[in-house]
PDB file of C-alpha atoms in Angstrom:
ATOM      1  CA  MET A 795     -21.145   8.336  15.530  1.00 91.00           C
ATOM      2  CA  GLN A 796     -18.920   9.293  12.551  1.00 95.00           C
ATOM      3  CA  ARG A 797     -20.501   9.321   9.055  1.00 97.00           C
ATOM      4  CA  ILE A 798     -18.385   7.602   6.437  1.00 98.00           C
ATOM      5  CA  GLY A 799     -19.297   8.183   2.775  1.00 97.00           C
ATOM      6  CA  PHE A 800     -18.034   6.216  -0.183  1.00 98.00           C
ATOM      7  CA  LEU A 801     -18.364   8.217  -3.434  1.00 97.00           C
ATOM      8  CA  LEU A 802     -19.326   6.063  -6.348  1.00 97.00           C
ATOM      9  CA  TYR A 803     -19.691   6.933 -10.063  1.00 96.00           C
ATOM     10  CA  PRO A 804     -20.537   4.809 -13.151  1.00 95.00           C
ATOM     11  CA  GLY A 805     -17.675   2.318 -13.834  1.00 95.00           C
ATOM     12  CA  PHE A 806     -16.173   2.386 -10.357  1.00 95.00           C
ATOM     13  CA  GLN A 807     -14.153  -0.663  -9.419  1.00 94.00           C
ATOM     14  CA  VAL A 808     -15.688  -2.982  -6.933  1.00 95.00           C
ATOM     15  CA  MET A 809     -12.426  -3.620  -5.000  1.00 94.00           C
ATOM     16  CA  SER A 810     -12.488  -0.141  -3.846  1.00 94.00           C
ATOM     17  CA  LEU A 811     -15.349  -1.118  -1.543  1.00 95.00           C
ATOM     18  CA  ALA A 812     -13.129  -3.579   0.338  1.00 95.00           C
ATOM     19  CA  ALA A 813     -12.490  -0.785   2.803  1.00 95.00           C
ATOM     20  CA  VAL A 814     -16.124  -0.850   3.826  1.00 97.00           C
ATOM     21  CA  SER A 815     -15.553  -4.095   5.746  1.00 97.00           C
ATOM     22  CA  VAL A 816     -12.810  -2.338   7.833  1.00 97.00           C
ATOM     23  CA  PHE A 817     -15.509   0.039   9.201  1.00 98.00           C
ATOM     24  CA  GLU A 818     -18.140  -2.654   9.460  1.00 97.00           C
ATOM     25  CA  PHE A 819     -15.930  -4.859  11.727  1.00 97.00           C
ATOM     26  CA  ALA A 820     -14.798  -1.803  13.625  1.00 97.00           C
ATOM     27  CA  ASN A 821     -18.394  -1.386  14.602  1.00 97.00           C
ATOM     28  CA  LEU A 822     -18.674  -5.088  15.675  1.00 96.00           C
ATOM     29  CA  GLU A 823     -15.398  -5.085  17.542  1.00 95.00           C
ATOM     30  CA  ASN A 824     -16.184  -1.780  19.253  1.00 95.00           C
ATOM     31  CA  GLY A 825     -19.381  -3.323  20.679  1.00 92.00           C
ATOM     32  CA  SER A 826     -21.458  -0.326  19.373  1.00 91.00           C
ATOM     33  CA  ALA A 827     -21.728   1.588  16.155  1.00 93.00           C
ATOM     34  CA  ALA A 828     -18.885   3.965  15.764  1.00 96.00           C
ATOM     35  CA  TYR A 829     -19.471   4.417  12.015  1.00 98.00           C
ATOM     36  CA  ASP A 830     -22.528   4.973   9.914  1.00 97.00           C
ATOM     37  CA  ILE A 831     -21.677   3.973   6.278  1.00 97.00           C
ATOM     38  CA  SER A 832     -23.410   5.560   3.236  1.00 97.00           C
ATOM     39  CA  PHE A 833     -22.881   5.085  -0.513  1.00 97.00           C
ATOM     40  CA  LEU A 834     -23.135   8.374  -2.389  1.00 97.00           C
ATOM     41  CA  SER A 835     -23.327   9.346  -6.038  1.00 97.00           C
ATOM     42  CA  GLU A 836     -24.251  12.395  -8.009  1.00 96.00           C
ATOM     43  CA  THR A 837     -27.695  11.085  -9.135  1.00 94.00           C
ATOM     44  CA  GLY A 838     -28.480   8.607  -6.397  1.00 96.00           C
ATOM     45  CA  GLY A 839     -30.032   5.241  -7.277  1.00 97.00           C
ATOM     46  CA  SER A 840     -28.253   2.299  -8.794  1.00 98.00           C
ATOM     47  CA  ILE A 841     -24.697   2.865  -9.914  1.00 97.00           C
ATOM     48  CA  ILE A 842     -23.117   0.331 -12.130  1.00 97.00           C
ATOM     49  CA  SER A 843     -19.572  -0.850 -11.472  1.00 96.00           C
ATOM     50  CA  SER A 844     -16.899  -1.780 -14.139  1.00 95.00           C
ATOM     51  CA  ILE A 845     -17.854  -5.442 -13.688  1.00 95.00           C
ATOM     52  CA  GLY A 846     -21.625  -4.809 -13.915  1.00 96.00           C
ATOM     53  CA  LEU A 847     -22.401  -4.919 -10.153  1.00 95.00           C
ATOM     54  CA  ALA A 848     -25.040  -2.477  -9.203  1.00 96.00           C
ATOM     55  CA  THR A 849     -24.917  -0.586  -5.907  1.00 97.00           C
ATOM     56  CA  GLU A 850     -27.779   1.396  -4.472  1.00 97.00           C
ATOM     57  CA  THR A 851     -26.694   5.001  -3.542  1.00 97.00           C
ATOM     58  CA  LYS A 852     -28.039   8.269  -2.243  1.00 96.00           C
ATOM     59  CA  ALA A 853     -27.625  11.485  -4.135  1.00 96.00           C
ATOM     60  CA  PHE A 854     -24.776  13.473  -2.446  1.00 94.00           C
ATOM     61  CA  ASP A 855     -26.515  16.767  -2.820  1.00 86.00           C
ATOM     62  CA  GLY A 856     -26.764  18.180   0.640  1.00 75.00           C
ATOM     63  CA  GLU A 857     -25.034  15.154   2.150  1.00 77.00           C
ATOM     64  CA  HIS A 858     -22.290  15.942   4.621  1.00 86.00           C
ATOM     65  CA  VAL A 859     -20.013  13.306   6.006  1.00 95.00           C
ATOM     66  CA  ASP A 860     -17.072  13.249   8.425  1.00 97.00           C
ATOM     67  CA  THR A 861     -14.892  11.122   6.010  1.00 98.00           C
ATOM     68  CA  LEU A 862     -15.363  10.897   2.344  1.00 98.00           C
ATOM     69  CA  LEU A 863     -13.646   8.154   0.406  1.00 98.00           C
ATOM     70  CA  VAL A 864     -13.652   8.343  -3.357  1.00 97.00           C
ATOM     71  CA  THR A 865     -13.506   5.150  -5.192  1.00 96.00           C
ATOM     72  CA  GLY A 866     -11.355   4.142  -8.015  1.00 94.00           C
ATOM     73  CA  ALA A 867     -12.062   3.013 -11.605  1.00 93.00           C
ATOM     74  CA  VAL A 868     -10.249   0.819 -14.186  1.00 89.00           C
ATOM     75  CA  GLY A 869      -7.998   3.475 -15.909  1.00 83.00           C
ATOM     76  CA  LEU A 870      -8.551   7.224 -15.644  1.00 85.00           C
ATOM     77  CA  ALA A 871     -12.017   8.312 -16.566  1.00 75.00           C
ATOM     78  CA  SER A 872     -12.978  11.924 -16.025  1.00 83.00           C
ATOM     79  CA  THR A 873     -15.828  12.646 -13.750  1.00 89.00           C
ATOM     80  CA  SER A 874     -18.680  15.142 -14.190  1.00 93.00           C
ATOM     81  CA  PRO A 875     -18.352  18.778 -13.052  1.00 94.00           C
ATOM     82  CA  GLY A 876     -20.834  17.980 -10.377  1.00 95.00           C
ATOM     83  CA  ILE A 877     -18.684  15.406  -8.838  1.00 95.00           C
ATOM     84  CA  GLN A 878     -15.580  17.531  -9.165  1.00 95.00           C
ATOM     85  CA  ARG A 879     -17.365  20.473  -7.473  1.00 95.00           C
ATOM     86  CA  TYR A 880     -18.714  18.203  -4.605  1.00 95.00           C
ATOM     87  CA  VAL A 881     -15.210  16.707  -3.997  1.00 96.00           C
ATOM     88  CA  GLY A 882     -13.653  20.220  -4.069  1.00 95.00           C
ATOM     89  CA  GLU A 883     -16.246  21.657  -1.578  1.00 94.00           C
ATOM     90  CA  ALA A 884     -15.793  18.495   0.697  1.00 94.00           C
ATOM     91  CA  LEU A 885     -12.380  19.637   1.505  1.00 91.00           C
ATOM     92  CA  THR A 886     -13.821  22.433   3.591  1.00 91.00           C
ATOM     93  CA  HIS A 887     -16.363  20.547   5.658  1.00 91.00           C
ATOM     94  CA  THR A 888     -15.051  16.962   5.949  1.00 95.00           C
ATOM     95  CA  ARG A 889     -12.603  15.759   8.644  1.00 96.00           C
ATOM     96  CA  ARG A 890     -10.884  13.534   6.176  1.00 97.00           C
ATOM     97  CA  LEU A 891     -11.165  13.356   2.428  1.00 98.00           C
ATOM     98  CA  ALA A 892      -9.625  10.309   0.781  1.00 98.00           C
ATOM     99  CA  SER A 893      -9.037   8.447  -2.491  1.00 97.00           C
ATOM    100  CA  ILE A 894      -8.712   4.878  -3.036  1.00 96.00           C
ATOM    101  CA  CYS A 895      -6.417   3.780  -5.969  1.00 94.00           C
ATOM    102  CA  THR A 896      -7.282   5.886  -9.130  1.00 94.00           C
ATOM    103  CA  GLY A 897      -9.852   7.775  -7.174  1.00 96.00           C
ATOM    104  CA  ALA A 898      -6.771  10.135  -6.811  1.00 96.00           C
ATOM    105  CA  PHE A 899      -7.532  11.274 -10.307  1.00 96.00           C
ATOM    106  CA  VAL A 900     -10.901  12.493  -9.057  1.00 96.00           C
ATOM    107  CA  LEU A 901      -9.285  14.487  -6.309  1.00 97.00           C
ATOM    108  CA  ALA A 902      -6.818  15.828  -8.697  1.00 97.00           C
ATOM    109  CA  GLU A 903      -9.442  16.977 -11.204  1.00 96.00           C
ATOM    110  CA  ALA A 904     -11.183  18.748  -8.196  1.00 96.00           C
ATOM    111  CA  GLY A 905      -7.969  20.610  -7.489  1.00 96.00           C
ATOM    112  CA  VAL A 906      -7.715  18.934  -4.015  1.00 96.00           C
ATOM    113  CA  LEU A 907      -4.094  17.586  -4.602  1.00 97.00           C
ATOM    114  CA  ASP A 908      -2.440  20.722  -5.806  1.00 96.00           C
ATOM    115  CA  GLY A 909       0.628  21.206  -3.575  1.00 96.00           C
ATOM    116  CA  ARG A 910      -0.053  18.055  -1.621  1.00 95.00           C
ATOM    117  CA  ARG A 911       1.613  14.801  -1.218  1.00 93.00           C
ATOM    118  CA  ALA A 912      -0.408  11.932  -2.732  1.00 95.00           C
ATOM    119  CA  THR A 913      -0.049   8.404  -4.033  1.00 92.00           C
ATOM    120  CA  THR A 914      -2.103   6.156  -6.327  1.00 93.00           C
ATOM    121  CA  HIS A 915      -1.701   2.870  -8.183  1.00 91.00           C
ATOM    122  CA  TRP A 916       1.820   2.655  -9.573  1.00 85.00           C
ATOM    123  CA  ALA A 917       0.480   1.962 -13.111  1.00 87.00           C
ATOM    124  CA  VAL A 918      -1.042   5.389 -13.460  1.00 91.00           C
ATOM    125  CA  ALA A 919       0.946   7.527 -11.001  1.00 90.00           C
ATOM    126  CA  ARG A 920       3.186   9.095 -13.633  1.00 90.00           C
ATOM    127  CA  GLU A 921       0.261   9.855 -15.956  1.00 93.00           C
ATOM    128  CA  ILE A 922      -1.586  11.604 -13.151  1.00 95.00           C
ATOM    129  CA  GLN A 923       1.591  13.523 -12.229  1.00 93.00           C
ATOM    130  CA  SER A 924       2.036  14.677 -15.808  1.00 94.00           C
ATOM    131  CA  ARG A 925      -1.464  15.923 -16.023  1.00 95.00           C
ATOM    132  CA  PHE A 926      -1.345  17.681 -12.685  1.00 96.00           C
ATOM    133  CA  PRO A 927       2.248  18.834 -12.086  1.00 95.00           C
ATOM    134  CA  LYS A 928       1.427  20.588  -8.875  1.00 96.00           C
ATOM    135  CA  ILE A 929       0.808  17.241  -7.134  1.00 96.00           C
ATOM    136  CA  ARG A 930       3.808  15.785  -5.068  1.00 93.00           C
ATOM    137  CA  MET A 931       3.305  12.356  -6.196  1.00 91.00           C
ATOM    138  CA  GLU A 932       4.902   9.516  -4.130  1.00 86.00           C
ATOM    139  CA  GLU A 933       4.236   6.640  -6.485  1.00 78.00           C
ATOM    140  CA  ASP A 934       5.981   3.997  -4.297  1.00 73.00           C
ATOM    141  CA  ARG A 935       3.697   4.300  -1.301  1.00 80.00           C
ATOM    142  CA  ILE A 936       0.938   2.266   0.309  1.00 83.00           C
ATOM    143  CA  PHE A 937      -0.944   5.323   1.382  1.00 89.00           C
ATOM    144  CA  VAL A 938      -0.086   9.000   2.056  1.00 90.00           C
ATOM    145  CA  VAL A 939      -1.525  11.371   4.636  1.00 91.00           C
ATOM    146  CA  ASP A 940      -1.158  15.010   4.024  1.00 93.00           C
ATOM    147  CA  GLY A 941      -3.209  17.077   6.529  1.00 93.00           C
ATOM    148  CA  THR A 942      -6.848  16.086   6.027  1.00 95.00           C
ATOM    149  CA  VAL A 943      -6.226  14.510   2.590  1.00 97.00           C
ATOM    150  CA  TRP A 944      -5.493  10.808   2.457  1.00 97.00           C
ATOM    151  CA  SER A 945      -4.622   8.721  -0.612  1.00 96.00           C
ATOM    152  CA  SER A 946      -3.962   5.115  -1.150  1.00 94.00           C
ATOM    153  CA  ALA A 947      -2.253   2.955  -3.800  1.00 89.00           C
ATOM    154  CA  GLY A 948      -3.836   0.113  -5.626  1.00 80.00           C
ATOM    155  CA  MET A 949      -7.238  -1.347  -4.471  1.00 75.00           C
ATOM    156  CA  THR A 950      -6.195  -3.468  -1.606  1.00 85.00           C
ATOM    157  CA  ALA A 951      -4.246  -0.526  -0.175  1.00 89.00           C
ATOM    158  CA  GLY A 952      -7.545   1.089   0.653  1.00 93.00           C
ATOM    159  CA  VAL A 953      -7.911  -1.589   3.416  1.00 93.00           C
ATOM    160  CA  ASP A 954      -4.582  -0.329   4.895  1.00 90.00           C
ATOM    161  CA  LEU A 955      -5.777   3.360   4.629  1.00 93.00           C
ATOM    162  CA  ALA A 956      -9.078   2.371   6.297  1.00 95.00           C
ATOM    163  CA  LEU A 957      -7.357   0.438   9.262  1.00 93.00           C
ATOM    164  CA  ALA A 958      -5.160   3.588   9.723  1.00 91.00           C
ATOM    165  CA  MET A 959      -8.280   5.692  10.002  1.00 95.00           C
ATOM    166  CA  VAL A 960      -9.801   3.290  12.620  1.00 95.00           C
ATOM    167  CA  GLU A 961      -6.510   3.323  14.463  1.00 92.00           C
ATOM    168  CA  GLU A 962      -6.657   7.195  14.541  1.00 93.00           C
ATOM    169  CA  ASP A 963     -10.306   7.136  15.635  1.00 96.00           C
ATOM    170  CA  LEU A 964     -10.544   4.118  18.027  1.00 95.00           C
ATOM    171  CA  GLY A 965      -7.098   3.181  18.911  1.00 92.00           C
ATOM    172  CA  ALA A 966      -4.390   0.760  17.785  1.00 86.00           C
ATOM    173  CA  ASP A 967      -5.791  -2.281  19.778  1.00 90.00           C
ATOM    174  CA  LEU A 968      -9.162  -2.178  18.063  1.00 94.00           C
ATOM    175  CA  ALA A 969      -7.528  -1.720  14.744  1.00 91.00           C
ATOM    176  CA  ARG A 970      -5.462  -4.758  15.285  1.00 87.00           C
ATOM    177  CA  ARG A 971      -8.528  -6.736  16.156  1.00 91.00           C
ATOM    178  CA  VAL A 972     -10.309  -5.702  12.990  1.00 93.00           C
ATOM    179  CA  ALA A 973      -7.190  -6.696  10.987  1.00 89.00           C
ATOM    180  CA  ARG A 974      -7.355 -10.114  12.610  1.00 88.00           C
ATOM    181  CA  MET A 975     -11.021 -10.525  11.782  1.00 91.00           C
ATOM    182  CA  LEU A 976     -10.360  -9.570   8.196  1.00 91.00           C
ATOM    183  CA  VAL A 977      -7.191 -11.859   8.103  1.00 82.00           C
ATOM    184  CA  VAL A 978      -4.849  -9.117   6.911  1.00 79.00           C
ATOM    185  CA  TYR A 979      -1.603  -7.654   8.257  1.00 57.00           C
ATOM    186  CA  HIS A 980      -2.021  -4.969  10.838  1.00 53.00           C
ATOM    187  CA  ARG A 981      -1.315  -2.898   8.945  1.00 50.00           C
ATOM    188  CA  ARG A 982       1.200  -2.058   6.243  1.00 55.00           C
ATOM    189  CA  ALA A 983       2.856   1.176   6.974  1.00 52.00           C
ATOM    190  CA  GLY A 984       1.906   4.027   4.677  1.00 48.00           C
ATOM    191  CA  GLY A 985       5.560   4.367   3.568  1.00 49.00           C
ATOM    192  CA  GLN A 986       5.893   0.670   2.623  1.00 49.00           C
ATOM    193  CA  SER A 987       6.559  -0.038  -1.077  1.00 53.00           C
ATOM    194  CA  GLN A 988       3.765  -1.092  -3.372  1.00 51.00           C
ATOM    195  CA  PHE A 989       6.019  -3.573  -5.067  1.00 51.00           C
ATOM    196  CA  SER A 990       6.870  -7.091  -4.223  1.00 57.00           C
ATOM    197  CA  ALA A 991      10.426  -8.326  -4.914  1.00 61.00           C
ATOM    198  CA  LEU A 992       9.133 -11.873  -5.770  1.00 59.00           C
ATOM    199  CA  LEU A 993       6.406 -10.421  -8.200  1.00 58.00           C
ATOM    200  CA  ASP A 994       8.894  -8.181  -9.885  1.00 63.00           C
ATOM    201  CA  MET A 995      11.383 -11.122 -10.554  1.00 69.00           C
ATOM    202  CA  HIS A 996       8.343 -13.117 -12.031  1.00 70.00           C
ATOM    203  CA  PRO A 997      10.213 -16.635 -12.311  1.00 74.00           C
ATOM    204  CA  LYS A 998       8.731 -18.743 -14.843  1.00 76.00           C
ATOM    205  CA  SER A 999       9.417 -22.294 -13.556  1.00 84.00           C
ATOM    206  CA  ASP A1000       8.347 -23.849 -10.234  1.00 85.00           C
ATOM    207  CA  ARG A1001      11.912 -24.751  -9.499  1.00 89.00           C
ATOM    208  CA  ILE A1002      13.081 -21.213  -9.566  1.00 90.00           C
ATOM    209  CA  GLN A1003      10.167 -20.003  -7.779  1.00 85.00           C
ATOM    210  CA  THR A1004      10.686 -22.749  -5.010  1.00 89.00           C
ATOM    211  CA  ALA A1005      14.362 -21.518  -4.648  1.00 92.00           C
ATOM    212  CA  LEU A1006      13.206 -17.885  -4.188  1.00 90.00           C
ATOM    213  CA  SER A1007      10.511 -18.879  -1.717  1.00 86.00           C
ATOM    214  CA  TYR A1008      13.203 -20.840   0.140  1.00 91.00           C
ATOM    215  CA  ALA A1009      15.426 -17.865   0.124  1.00 92.00           C
ATOM    216  CA  ARG A1010      12.740 -15.551   1.609  1.00 88.00           C
ATOM    217  CA  ARG A1011      12.080 -17.993   4.421  1.00 90.00           C
ATOM    218  CA  ASN A1012      15.730 -18.350   5.227  1.00 93.00           C
ATOM    219  CA  LEU A1013      17.156 -14.840   4.793  1.00 93.00           C
ATOM    220  CA  LYS A1014      19.143 -15.186   8.066  1.00 92.00           C
ATOM    221  CA  GLU A1015      21.200 -18.021   6.501  1.00 92.00           C
ATOM    222  CA  PRO A1016      24.203 -17.395   4.166  1.00 92.00           C
ATOM    223  CA  LEU A1017      22.105 -18.658   1.081  1.00 95.00           C
ATOM    224  CA  SER A1018      24.969 -19.815  -1.166  1.00 95.00           C
ATOM    225  CA  VAL A1019      24.138 -20.919  -4.831  1.00 96.00           C
ATOM    226  CA  GLU A1020      24.682 -24.474  -3.664  1.00 96.00           C
ATOM    227  CA  GLN A1021      21.865 -24.122  -1.075  1.00 95.00           C
ATOM    228  CA  LEU A1022      19.481 -22.568  -3.522  1.00 95.00           C
ATOM    229  CA  ALA A1023      20.315 -25.060  -6.224  1.00 95.00           C
ATOM    230  CA  GLU A1024      19.547 -27.849  -3.697  1.00 95.00           C
ATOM    231  CA  ALA A1025      16.157 -26.249  -2.927  1.00 93.00           C
ATOM    232  CA  ALA A1026      15.472 -26.223  -6.681  1.00 93.00           C
ATOM    233  CA  HIS A1027      16.626 -29.884  -7.136  1.00 93.00           C
ATOM    234  CA  LEU A1028      19.264 -28.580  -9.727  1.00 94.00           C
ATOM    235  CA  SER A1029      23.005 -28.649 -10.005  1.00 95.00           C
ATOM    236  CA  PRO A1030      24.681 -25.246  -9.024  1.00 94.00           C
ATOM    237  CA  ARG A1031      25.639 -24.871 -12.684  1.00 94.00           C
ATOM    238  CA  GLN A1032      22.141 -25.650 -14.085  1.00 95.00           C
ATOM    239  CA  PHE A1033      20.516 -23.377 -11.381  1.00 95.00           C
ATOM    240  CA  SER A1034      22.701 -20.438 -11.949  1.00 94.00           C
ATOM    241  CA  ARG A1035      22.026 -20.633 -15.758  1.00 94.00           C
ATOM    242  CA  ALA A1036      18.186 -21.170 -15.289  1.00 93.00           C
ATOM    243  CA  PHE A1037      18.021 -18.454 -12.722  1.00 93.00           C
ATOM    244  CA  ARG A1038      19.594 -15.754 -14.824  1.00 92.00           C
ATOM    245  CA  ALA A1039      17.569 -16.764 -17.831  1.00 91.00           C
ATOM    246  CA  GLU A1040      14.255 -16.521 -15.897  1.00 89.00           C
ATOM    247  CA  THR A1041      14.946 -13.518 -13.708  1.00 88.00           C
ATOM    248  CA  GLY A1042      17.577 -11.551 -15.595  1.00 88.00           C
ATOM    249  CA  GLN A1043      19.846 -11.367 -12.614  1.00 89.00           C
ATOM    250  CA  SER A1044      22.306 -13.527 -10.539  1.00 93.00           C
ATOM    251  CA  PRO A1045      21.110 -15.437  -7.556  1.00 94.00           C
ATOM    252  CA  ALA A1046      23.251 -13.124  -5.245  1.00 93.00           C
ATOM    253  CA  LYS A1047      21.646 -10.028  -6.608  1.00 91.00           C
ATOM    254  CA  ALA A1048      18.171 -11.558  -6.167  1.00 92.00           C
ATOM    255  CA  VAL A1049      18.855 -12.589  -2.547  1.00 94.00           C
ATOM    256  CA  GLU A1050      20.039  -8.971  -1.857  1.00 92.00           C
ATOM    257  CA  ILE A1051      16.818  -7.658  -3.190  1.00 90.00           C
ATOM    258  CA  LEU A1052      14.765 -10.057  -0.973  1.00 91.00           C
ATOM    259  CA  ARG A1053      16.829  -9.024   2.008  1.00 93.00           C
ATOM    260  CA  LEU A1054      16.357  -5.283   1.236  1.00 91.00           C
ATOM    261  CA  GLU A1055      12.660  -5.768   1.019  1.00 87.00           C
ATOM    262  CA  ALA A1056      12.482  -7.653   4.353  1.00 89.00           C
ATOM    263  CA  ALA A1057      14.802  -5.147   5.981  1.00 92.00           C
ATOM    264  CA  ARG A1058      12.909  -2.185   4.797  1.00 89.00           C
ATOM    265  CA  LEU A1059       9.574  -3.681   6.196  1.00 85.00           C
ATOM    266  CA  MET A1060      11.257  -4.127   9.675  1.00 88.00           C
ATOM    267  CA  MET A1061      12.745  -0.664   9.544  1.00 90.00           C
ATOM    268  CA  GLU A1062       9.310   0.873   8.589  1.00 84.00           C
ATOM    269  CA  ASP A1063       7.687  -1.124  11.430  1.00 80.00           C
ATOM    270  CA  GLY A1064       9.921   0.599  13.902  1.00 83.00           C
ATOM    271  CA  ARG A1065      10.049  -2.052  16.575  1.00 84.00           C
ATOM    272  CA  HIS A1066      13.503  -3.357  16.070  1.00 89.00           C
ATOM    273  CA  PRO A1067      16.989  -1.873  16.418  1.00 93.00           C
ATOM    274  CA  VAL A1068      19.077  -1.500  13.311  1.00 94.00           C
ATOM    275  CA  ASP A1069      21.467  -4.085  14.433  1.00 94.00           C
ATOM    276  CA  VAL A1070      18.641  -6.670  14.890  1.00 94.00           C
ATOM    277  CA  VAL A1071      17.130  -5.915  11.482  1.00 95.00           C
ATOM    278  CA  ALA A1072      20.531  -6.520   9.806  1.00 95.00           C
ATOM    279  CA  ARG A1073      21.049  -9.787  11.648  1.00 94.00           C
ATOM    280  CA  GLU A1074      17.547 -11.088  10.989  1.00 93.00           C
ATOM    281  CA  THR A1075      17.558 -10.265   7.329  1.00 94.00           C
ATOM    282  CA  GLY A1076      21.015 -11.698   6.650  1.00 95.00           C
ATOM    283  CA  PHE A1077      23.117  -8.592   6.224  1.00 94.00           C
ATOM    284  CA  ALA A1078      25.282  -9.669   9.198  1.00 87.00           C
ATOM    285  CA  ASP A1079      25.975  -6.076  10.383  1.00 92.00           C
ATOM    286  CA  ARG A1080      24.509  -2.495  10.166  1.00 93.00           C
ATOM    287  CA  GLU A1081      27.278  -1.141   7.823  1.00 95.00           C
ATOM    288  CA  ARG A1082      26.706  -3.844   5.180  1.00 94.00           C
ATOM    289  CA  MET A1083      22.947  -3.135   5.356  1.00 95.00           C
ATOM    290  CA  ARG A1084      23.501   0.525   5.174  1.00 94.00           C
ATOM    291  CA  ARG A1085      25.518   0.326   1.932  1.00 93.00           C
ATOM    292  CA  ALA A1086      22.924  -2.101   0.469  1.00 92.00           C
ATOM    293  CA  PHE A1087      20.082   0.461   1.291  1.00 91.00           C
ATOM    294  CA  LEU A1088      21.991   3.298  -0.287  1.00 91.00           C
ATOM    295  CA  ARG A1089      22.374   1.073  -3.543  1.00 88.00           C
ATOM    296  CA  GLY A1090      18.698  -0.094  -3.417  1.00 85.00           C
ATOM    297  CA  PHE A1091      16.897   3.039  -2.249  1.00 82.00           C
ATOM    298  CA  GLY A1092      19.236   5.911  -2.360  1.00 84.00           C
ATOM    299  CA  GLN A1093      18.690   6.408   1.427  1.00 86.00           C
ATOM    300  CA  PRO A1094      20.160   4.844   4.677  1.00 91.00           C
ATOM    301  CA  PRO A1095      17.950   2.632   6.922  1.00 92.00           C
ATOM    302  CA  GLN A1096      17.307   5.397   9.410  1.00 91.00           C
ATOM    303  CA  ALA A1097      15.886   7.736   6.662  1.00 88.00           C
ATOM    304  CA  ILE A1098      13.493   5.028   5.651  1.00 86.00           C
ATOM    305  CA  ARG A1099      12.347   4.559   9.186  1.00 87.00           C
ATOM    306  CA  ARG A1100      11.958   8.429   9.761  1.00 85.00           C
ATOM    307  CA  ASN A1101       9.898   8.667   6.564  1.00 77.00           C
ATOM    308  CA  ALA A1102       7.535   5.832   7.678  1.00 76.00           C
ATOM    309  CA  GLN A1103       7.118   7.330  11.140  1.00 74.00           C
ATOM    310  CA  ARG A1104       6.331  10.758   9.564  1.00 69.00           C
ATOM    311  CA  ASP A1105       3.559   9.152   7.515  1.00 60.00           C
ATOM    312  CA  LEU A1106       2.043   7.539  10.552  1.00 59.00           C
ATOM    313  CA  ASN A1107       2.122  10.626  12.701  1.00 60.00           C
ATOM    314  CA  ALA A1108       1.058  13.101   9.805  1.00 53.00           C
TER     315      ALA A1108
END
């Protein structure tokens, strides 16, 4: 049985503990306990989260675990020298040392991330990078694996990280069953972007949101302005004017962004040939998709796929 420890400290963010359910359901789906979960802190006893929820913990002094996951907090709050020392020493005796969200800051303070690839929540990635310039920060990743050190992006990305650990330990089939039980994707690839195109465009009205949702469901179609305007119940002229006012870009550019996001996910998934990805996402042919990838990501589709596979196999 593997021992999984979650390191808590005052002000930790409760969503960091969502990953606990991955290991809990792995035990259930496995039919026997593969994981023993413990909650650790410097002092032991009750540790209060940022929202006021108390969690009972054991003092980490003398505690050794196979996998140590450091929880995140709201913002970047320095931890005690004792926590930094424990995390730094954990690198030598744990099989995996991981951070969830801003837990990367704790790993950075302990010197664990020096010279390593890592990620964290996009909102604080550059600040951590500026404070700890030796980190090779990959701020647009869901999670990153560098040797025995794992790191994940914002809080829900800890679920993806934990599913990847279960897959490594118990196989892909069981990890898929756990994902189904938790009603989540199996699983977002580590190289997948943290950002959502629809969220980034943040349309203000229901009509423009409806048109964008229609576009995302029908990427294989030509998606002319007339089609999108009809979905929004506006004239083409009204639609184009309202669309640019709300999103800051033309309908054609927005559709390309949605196509790029979908194509990138399919490339990272690795199950479909490039020609199929291009056809299913509305680029028509691989050369047109390649040019769009170079404009959008600065890399061709094959490089995106190689990077995702490298993360999975690291």
